[in-house]
C-alpha positions as protocol buffer text, in pm:
chain_id: "A"
residue {
  index: 1
  type: MET
  ca { x: 777 y: -2908 z: -450 }
}
residue {
  index: 2
  type: ASN
  ca { x: 1063 y: -2744 z: -262 }
}
residue {
  index: 3
  type: LYS
  ca { x: 1006 y: -2450 z: -28 }
}
residue {
  index: 4
  type: TYR
  ca { x: 1197 y: -2194 z: -239 }
}
residue {
  index: 5
  type: LEU
  ca { x: 1002 y: -2281 z: -554 }
}
residue {
  index: 6
  type: LEU
  ca { x: 671 y: -2271 z: -368 }
}
residue {
  index: 7
  type: THR
  ca { x: 760 y: -1937 z: -205 }
}
residue {
  index: 8
  type: SER
  ca { x: 858 y: -1789 z: -543 }
}
residue {
  index: 9
  type: PHE
  ca { x: 533 y: -1916 z: -695 }
}
residue {
  index: 10
  type: ALA
  ca { x: 334 y: -1761 z: -410 }
}
residue {
  index: 11
  type: CYS
  ca { x: 510 y: -1428 z: -458 }
}
residue {
  index: 12
  type: LEU
  ca { x: 444 y: -1426 z: -832 }
}
residue {
  index: 13
  type: THR
  ca { x: 84 y: -1538 z: -795 }
}
residue {
  index: 14
  type: LEU
  ca { x: -4 y: -1299 z: -513 }
}
residue {
  index: 15
  type: GLY
  ca { x: 199 y: -1005 z: -643 }
}
residue {
  index: 16
  type: VAL
  ca { x: 422 y: -987 z: -337 }
}
residue {
  index: 17
  type: SER
  ca { x: 793 y: -938 z: -381 }
}
residue {
  index: 18
  type: PHE
  ca { x: 1081 y: -1025 z: -152 }
}
residue {
  index: 19
  type: ALA
  ca { x: 1202 y: -666 z: -199 }
}
residue {
  index: 20
  type: SER
  ca { x: 894 y: -546 z: -11 }
}
residue {
  index: 21
  type: GLY
  ca { x: 1027 y: -717 z: 301 }
}
residue {
  index: 22
  type: ILE
  ca { x: 735 y: -959 z: 313 }
}
residue {
  index: 23
  type: GLU
  ca { x: 824 y: -1324 z: 278 }
}
residue {
  index: 24
  type: PRO
  ca { x: 538 y: -1574 z: 270 }
}
residue {
  index: 25
  type: LYS
  ca { x: 539 y: -1842 z: 541 }
}
residue {
  index: 26
  type: ILE
  ca { x: 446 y: -2181 z: 403 }
}
residue {
  index: 27
  type: SER
  ca { x: 298 y: -2472 z: 595 }
}
residue {
  index: 28
  type: LYS
  ca { x: 123 y: -2782 z: 459 }
}
residue {
  index: 29
  type: ASN
  ca { x: -152 y: -2629 z: 244 }
}
residue {
  index: 30
  type: THR
  ca { x: -145 y: -2270 z: 363 }
}
residue {
  index: 31
  type: ILE
  ca { x: 49 y: -1964 z: 254 }
}
residue {
  index: 32
  type: THR
  ca { x: 56 y: -1690 z: 518 }
}
residue {
  index: 33
  type: ILE
  ca { x: 185 y: -1341 z: 448 }
}
residue {
  index: 34
  type: GLN
  ca { x: 272 y: -1109 z: 735 }
}
residue {
  index: 35
  type: GLU
  ca { x: 154 y: -751 z: 717 }
}
residue {
  index: 36
  type: ALA
  ca { x: 426 y: -498 z: 639 }
}
residue {
  index: 37
  type: LYS
  ca { x: 494 y: -222 z: 889 }
}
residue {
  index: 38
  type: ALA
  ca { x: 403 y: 122 z: 753 }
}
residue {
  index: 39
  type: PHE
  ca { x: 697 y: 361 z: 729 }
}
residue {
  index: 40
  type: ALA
  ca { x: 723 y: 697 z: 555 }
}
residue {
  index: 41
  type: GLU
  ca { x: 1103 y: 717 z: 529 }
}
residue {
  index: 42
  type: SER
  ca { x: 1129 y: 557 z: 183 }
}
residue {
  index: 43
  type: SER
  ca { x: 816 y: 695 z: 24 }
}
residue {
  index: 44
  type: ASN
  ca { x: 662 y: 1017 z: -96 }
}
residue {
  index: 45
  type: ARG
  ca { x: 398 y: 1004 z: 179 }
}
residue {
  index: 46
  type: ASN
  ca { x: 489 y: 1336 z: 341 }
}
residue {
  index: 47
  type: LYS
  ca { x: 489 y: 1514 z: 4 }
}
residue {
  index: 48
  type: VAL
  ca { x: 147 y: 1369 z: -91 }
}
residue {
  index: 49
  type: ARG
  ca { x: -1 y: 1454 z: 248 }
}
residue {
  index: 50
  type: SER
  ca { x: 135 y: 1808 z: 232 }
}
residue {
  index: 51
  type: LYS
  ca { x: -18 y: 1861 z: -112 }
}
residue {
  index: 52
  type: LEU
  ca { x: -360 y: 1728 z: -2 }
}
residue {
  index: 53
  type: SER
  ca { x: -371 y: 1935 z: 317 }
}
residue {
  index: 54
  type: GLN
  ca { x: -306 y: 2278 z: 160 }
}
residue {
  index: 55
  type: GLY
  ca { x: -602 y: 2482 z: 284 }
}
residue {
  index: 56
  type: TRP
  ca { x: -790 y: 2172 z: 405 }
}
residue {
  index: 57
  type: GLN
  ca { x: -837 y: 1984 z: 732 }
}
residue {
  index: 58
  type: VAL
  ca { x: -758 y: 1620 z: 650 }
}
residue {
  index: 59
  type: VAL
  ca { x: -869 y: 1308 z: 834 }
}
residue {
  index: 60
  type: TRP
  ca { x: -664 y: 1003 z: 736 }
}
residue {
  index: 61
  type: GLY
  ca { x: -811 y: 656 z: 729 }
}
residue {
  index: 62
  type: HIS
  ca { x: -649 y: 314 z: 726 }
}
residue {
  index: 63
  type: ASN
  ca { x: -322 y: 270 z: 534 }
}
residue {
  index: 64
  type: PHE
  ca { x: -368 y: -14 z: 280 }
}
residue {
  index: 65
  type: THR
  ca { x: -46 y: -211 z: 239 }
}
residue {
  index: 66
  type: GLU
  ca { x: 21 y: -501 z: 6 }
}
residue {
  index: 67
  type: GLY
  ca { x: -69 y: -727 z: 300 }
}
residue {
  index: 68
  type: ASP
  ca { x: -421 y: -580 z: 306 }
}
residue {
  index: 69
  type: TRP
  ca { x: -461 y: -633 z: -68 }
}
residue {
  index: 70
  type: VAL
  ca { x: -342 y: -994 z: -35 }
}
residue {
  index: 71
  type: GLU
  ca { x: -599 y: -1049 z: 242 }
}
residue {
  index: 72
  type: GLY
  ca { x: -865 y: -899 z: 14 }
}
residue {
  index: 73
  type: LEU
  ca { x: -757 y: -1121 z: -275 }
}
residue {
  index: 74
  type: GLY
  ca { x: -779 y: -1421 z: -43 }
}
residue {
  index: 75
  type: ALA
  ca { x: -1130 y: -1318 z: 63 }
}
residue {
  index: 76
  type: ILE
  ca { x: -1235 y: -1276 z: -301 }
}
residue {
  index: 77
  type: SER
  ca { x: -1086 y: -1615 z: -393 }
}
residue {
  index: 78
  type: THR
  ca { x: -1262 y: -1784 z: -102 }
}
residue {
  index: 79
  type: SER
  ca { x: -1591 y: -1617 z: -196 }
}
residue {
  index: 80
  type: VAL
  ca { x: -1562 y: -1725 z: -560 }
}
residue {
  index: 81
  type: ALA
  ca { x: -1461 y: -2083 z: -472 }
}
residue {
  index: 82
  type: ALA
  ca { x: -1744 y: -2119 z: -220 }
}
residue {
  index: 83
  type: GLU
  ca { x: -1990 y: -1926 z: -441 }
}
residue {
  index: 84
  type: ASN
  ca { x: -2065 y: -1720 z: -130 }
}
residue {
  index: 85
  type: PRO
  ca { x: -1991 y: -1345 z: -99 }
}
residue {
  index: 86
  type: GLY
  ca { x: -1964 y: -1375 z: 281 }
}
residue {
  index: 87
  type: PRO
  ca { x: -1582 y: -1386 z: 317 }
}
residue {
  index: 88
  type: PHE
  ca { x: -1530 y: -1083 z: 91 }
}
residue {
  index: 89
  type: LEU
  ca { x: -1809 y: -884 z: 256 }
}
residue {
  index: 90
  type: LYS
  ca { x: -1664 y: -964 z: 600 }
}
residue {
  index: 91
  type: TRP
  ca { x: -1317 y: -840 z: 491 }
}
residue {
  index: 92
  type: PHE
  ca { x: -1458 y: -530 z: 318 }
}
residue {
  index: 93
  type: ASN
  ca { x: -1686 y: -435 z: 608 }
}
residue {
  index: 94
  type: GLY
  ca { x: -1391 y: -477 z: 847 }
}
residue {
  index: 95
  type: LYS
  ca { x: -1187 y: -228 z: 643 }
}
residue {
  index: 96
  type: VAL
  ca { x: -1481 y: 15 z: 626 }
}
residue {
  index: 97
  type: GLU
  ca { x: -1519 y: -7 z: 1006 }
}
residue {
  index: 98
  type: GLN
  ca { x: -1146 y: 60 z: 1059 }
}
residue {
  index: 99
  type: ASN
  ca { x: -1178 y: 377 z: 853 }
}
residue {
  index: 100
  type: TRP
  ca { x: -1505 y: 482 z: 1018 }
}
residue {
  index: 101
  type: VAL
  ca { x: -1355 y: 458 z: 1368 }
}
residue {
  index: 102
  type: LYS
  ca { x: -1072 y: 694 z: 1270 }
}
residue {
  index: 103
  type: ILE
  ca { x: -1301 y: 937 z: 1090 }
}
residue {
  index: 104
  type: ASN
  ca { x: -1575 y: 937 z: 1356 }
}
residue {
  index: 105
  type: GLN
  ca { x: -1325 y: 1065 z: 1613 }
}
residue {
  index: 106
  type: ASN
  ca { x: -1310 y: 1387 z: 1411 }
}
residue {
  index: 107
  type: PHE
  ca { x: -1680 y: 1404 z: 1310 }
}
residue {
  index: 108
  type: PRO
  ca { x: -1872 y: 1285 z: 1620 }
}
residue {
  index: 109
  type: ASP
  ca { x: -2191 y: 1482 z: 1538 }
}
residue {
  index: 110
  type: ILE
  ca { x: -2251 y: 1337 z: 1191 }
}
residue {
  index: 111
  type: SER
  ca { x: -2442 y: 1011 z: 1154 }
}
residue {
  index: 112
  type: LYS
  ca { x: -2264 y: 717 z: 996 }
}
residue {
  index: 113
  type: GLN
  ca { x: -2531 y: 676 z: 726 }
}
residue {
  index: 114
  type: PHE
  ca { x: -2522 y: 1043 z: 624 }
}
residue {
  index: 115
  type: PHE
  ca { x: -2143 y: 1043 z: 621 }
}
residue {
  index: 116
  type: LYS
  ca { x: -2132 y: 728 z: 405 }
}
residue {
  index: 117
  type: GLN
  ca { x: -2376 y: 890 z: 162 }
}
residue {
  index: 118
  type: MET
  ca { x: -2160 y: 1204 z: 133 }
}
residue {
  index: 119
  type: LEU
  ca { x: -1842 y: 997 z: 88 }
}
residue {
  index: 120
  type: VAL
  ca { x: -1992 y: 775 z: -180 }
}
residue {
  index: 121
  type: GLN
  ca { x: -2115 y: 1082 z: -367 }
}
residue {
  index: 122
  type: SER
  ca { x: -1771 y: 1247 z: -345 }
}
residue {
  index: 123
  type: LEU
  ca { x: -1589 y: 930 z: -456 }
}
residue {
  index: 124
  type: ARG
  ca { x: -1833 y: 857 z: -738 }
}
residue {
  index: 125
  type: GLU
  ca { x: -1836 y: 1210 z: -880 }
}
residue {
  index: 126
  type: LYS
  ca { x: -1464 y: 1268 z: -807 }
}
residue {
  index: 127
  type: LYS
  ca { x: -1528 y: 1622 z: -698 }
}
residue {
  index: 128
  type: VAL
  ca { x: -1584 y: 1835 z: -391 }
}
residue {
  index: 129
  type: ILE
  ca { x: -1928 y: 1803 z: -229 }
}
residue {
  index: 130
  type: PHE
  ca { x: -2089 y: 2111 z: -73 }
}
residue {
  index: 131
  type: TYR
  ca { x: -2287 y: 2070 z: 248 }
}
residue {
  index: 132
  type: LYS
  ca { x: -2412 y: 2367 z: 453 }
}
residue {
  index: 133
  type: ASN
  ca { x: -2095 y: 2572 z: 507 }
}
residue {
  index: 134
  type: LEU
  ca { x: -1845 y: 2292 z: 434 }
}
residue {
  index: 135
  type: ASP
  ca { x: -1659 y: 2166 z: 130 }
}
residue {
  index: 136
  type: LEU
  ca { x: -1607 y: 1790 z: 160 }
}
residue {
  index: 137
  type: ASP
  ca { x: -1372 y: 1578 z: -52 }
}
residue {
  index: 138
  type: ALA
  ca { x: -1288 y: 1208 z: -19 }
}
residue {
  index: 139
  type: GLY
  ca { x: -1039 y: 991 z: -200 }
}
residue {
  index: 140
  type: PHE
  ca { x: -738 y: 764 z: -183 }
}
residue {
  index: 141
  type: ALA
  ca { x: -385 y: 898 z: -152 }
}
residue {
  index: 142
  type: THR
  ca { x: -126 y: 684 z: -334 }
}
residue {
  index: 143
  type: TYR
  ca { x: 222 y: 661 z: -188 }
}
residue {
  index: 144
  type: ASP
  ca { x: 512 y: 554 z: -409 }
}
residue {
  index: 145
  type: ARG
  ca { x: 758 y: 343 z: -211 }
}
residue {
  index: 146
  type: TRP
  ca { x: 1114 y: 227 z: -266 }
}
residue {
  index: 147
  type: LYS
  ca { x: 1403 y: 62 z: -91 }
}
residue {
  index: 148
  type: ARG
  ca { x: 1764 y: 176 z: -122 }
}
residue {
  index: 149
  type: VAL
  ca { x: 1992 y: -119 z: -192 }
}
residue {
  index: 150
  type: VAL
  ca { x: 2371 y: -99 z: -169 }
}
residue {
  index: 151
  type: TYR
  ca { x: 2581 y: -393 z: -284 }
}
residue {
  index: 152
  type: HIS
  ca { x: 2924 y: -477 z: -423 }
}
residue {
  index: 153
  type: GLU
  ca { x: 2900 y: -571 z: -790 }
}
residue {
  index: 154
  type: PRO
  ca { x: 3172 y: -793 z: -939 }
}
residue {
  index: 155
  type: ARG
  ca { x: 3352 y: -638 z: -1237 }
}
residue {
  index: 156
  type: THR
  ca { x: 3668 y: -687 z: -1441 }
}
residue {
  index: 157
  type: ARG
  ca { x: 3930 y: -454 z: -1585 }
}
residue {
  index: 158
  type: ARG
  ca { x: 4251 y: -469 z: -1779 }
}
residue {
  index: 159
  type: CYS
  ca { x: 4557 y: -477 z: -1562 }
}
residue {
  index: 160
  type: GLY
  ca { x: 4924 y: -552 z: -1588 }
}
residue {
  index: 161
  type: TRP
  ca { x: 5202 y: -339 z: -1724 }
}
residue {
  index: 162
  type: ARG
  ca { x: 5383 y: -557 z: -1976 }
}
residue {
  index: 163
  type: LYS
  ca { x: 5145 y: -844 z: -2006 }
}
residue {
  index: 164
  type: LEU
  ca { x: 4773 y: -790 z: -2075 }
}
residue {
  index: 165
  type: SER
  ca { x: 4569 y: -943 z: -1793 }
}
residue {
  index: 166
  type: ILE
  ca { x: 4217 y: -921 z: -1663 }
}
residue {
  index: 167
  type: CYS
  ca { x: 4179 y: -843 z: -1295 }
}
residue {
  index: 168
  type: PRO
  ca { x: 3853 y: -888 z: -1102 }
}
residue {
  index: 169
  type: TYR
  ca { x: 3733 y: -627 z: -854 }
}
residue {
  index: 170
  type: THR
  ca { x: 3409 y: -512 z: -695 }
}
residue {
  index: 171
  type: ALA
  ca { x: 3240 y: -175 z: -723 }
}
residue {
  index: 172
  type: LYS
  ca { x: 2997 y: -35 z: -469 }
}
residue {
  index: 173
  type: VAL
  ca { x: 2660 y: 15 z: -641 }
}
residue {
  index: 174
  type: GLU
  ca { x: 2354 y: 190 z: -500 }
}
residue {
  index: 175
  type: LYS
  ca { x: 2011 y: 136 z: -656 }
}
residue {
  index: 176
  type: LYS
  ca { x: 1655 y: 227 z: -576 }
}
residue {
  index: 177
  type: VAL
  ca { x: 1423 y: -76 z: -590 }
}
residue {
  index: 178
  type: ASN
  ca { x: 1055 y: 9 z: -636 }
}
residue {
  index: 179
  type: LEU
  ca { x: 814 y: -147 z: -388 }
}
residue {
  index: 180
  type: PRO
  ca { x: 435 y: -187 z: -418 }
}
residue {
  index: 181
  type: ASN
  ca { x: 241 y: 137 z: -374 }
}
residue {
  index: 182
  type: TRP
  ca { x: 40 y: 192 z: -58 }
}
residue {
  index: 183
  type: HIS
  ca { x: -299 y: 364 z: -53 }
}
residue {
  index: 184
  type: GLN
  ca { x: -464 y: 559 z: 225 }
}
residue {
  index: 185
  type: PHE
  ca { x: -824 y: 671 z: 244 }
}
residue {
  index: 186
  type: TYR
  ca { x: -876 y: 1035 z: 336 }
}
residue {
  index: 187
  type: VAL
  ca { x: -1157 y: 1280 z: 393 }
}
residue {
  index: 188
  type: ARG
  ca { x: -1077 y: 1648 z: 381 }
}
residue {
  index: 189
  type: PHE
  ca { x: -1298 y: 1945 z: 456 }
}
residue {
  index: 190
  type: ARG
  ca { x: -1280 y: 2323 z: 477 }
}
residue {
  index: 191
  type: ALA
  ca { x: -1515 y: 2607 z: 561 }
}
residue {
  index: 192
  type: ARG
  ca { x: -1682 y: 2754 z: 255 }
}
residue {
  index: 193
  type: ARG
  ca { x: -1589 y: 3108 z: 163 }
}
């Protein structure tokens, strides 16, 4: 199987597109996908963050890119094939730890177990949780992403004064190509009134 065909198959199977800037690297029996760098320039991230922070203090967790989801899919596939949940649990616990490290910097006095309990309750009930004098809300922010593409598109037109002819030319075209959404865990809190 040639490299281009295999790369295209990997992209279709894993849901990764070349437009996202991530091209799978293929060796003998392994497909490796590099993690995308997180940028806000071509997304609605700032708008989403602004909306979520109105009147709230927000602590942002790990930004989940398509590379993270591909890693998770790989962990799930490995777990299913081996009939062992270990690889998935290792990946999932790693992501939970990444988020906890970021959040614990802002909530050093709260125990990890209590905080997990409050977060699970907020996520499950999809509403604000009240604790002592705080409102606590947890969720996932979704960022729409796109890439601006400018290219010269070949076209034709009628030309000639006496004799009807068709003349080729190119027109500059600008399009917005949608990229996979990114998700970011957040916890927000505010003093109760």
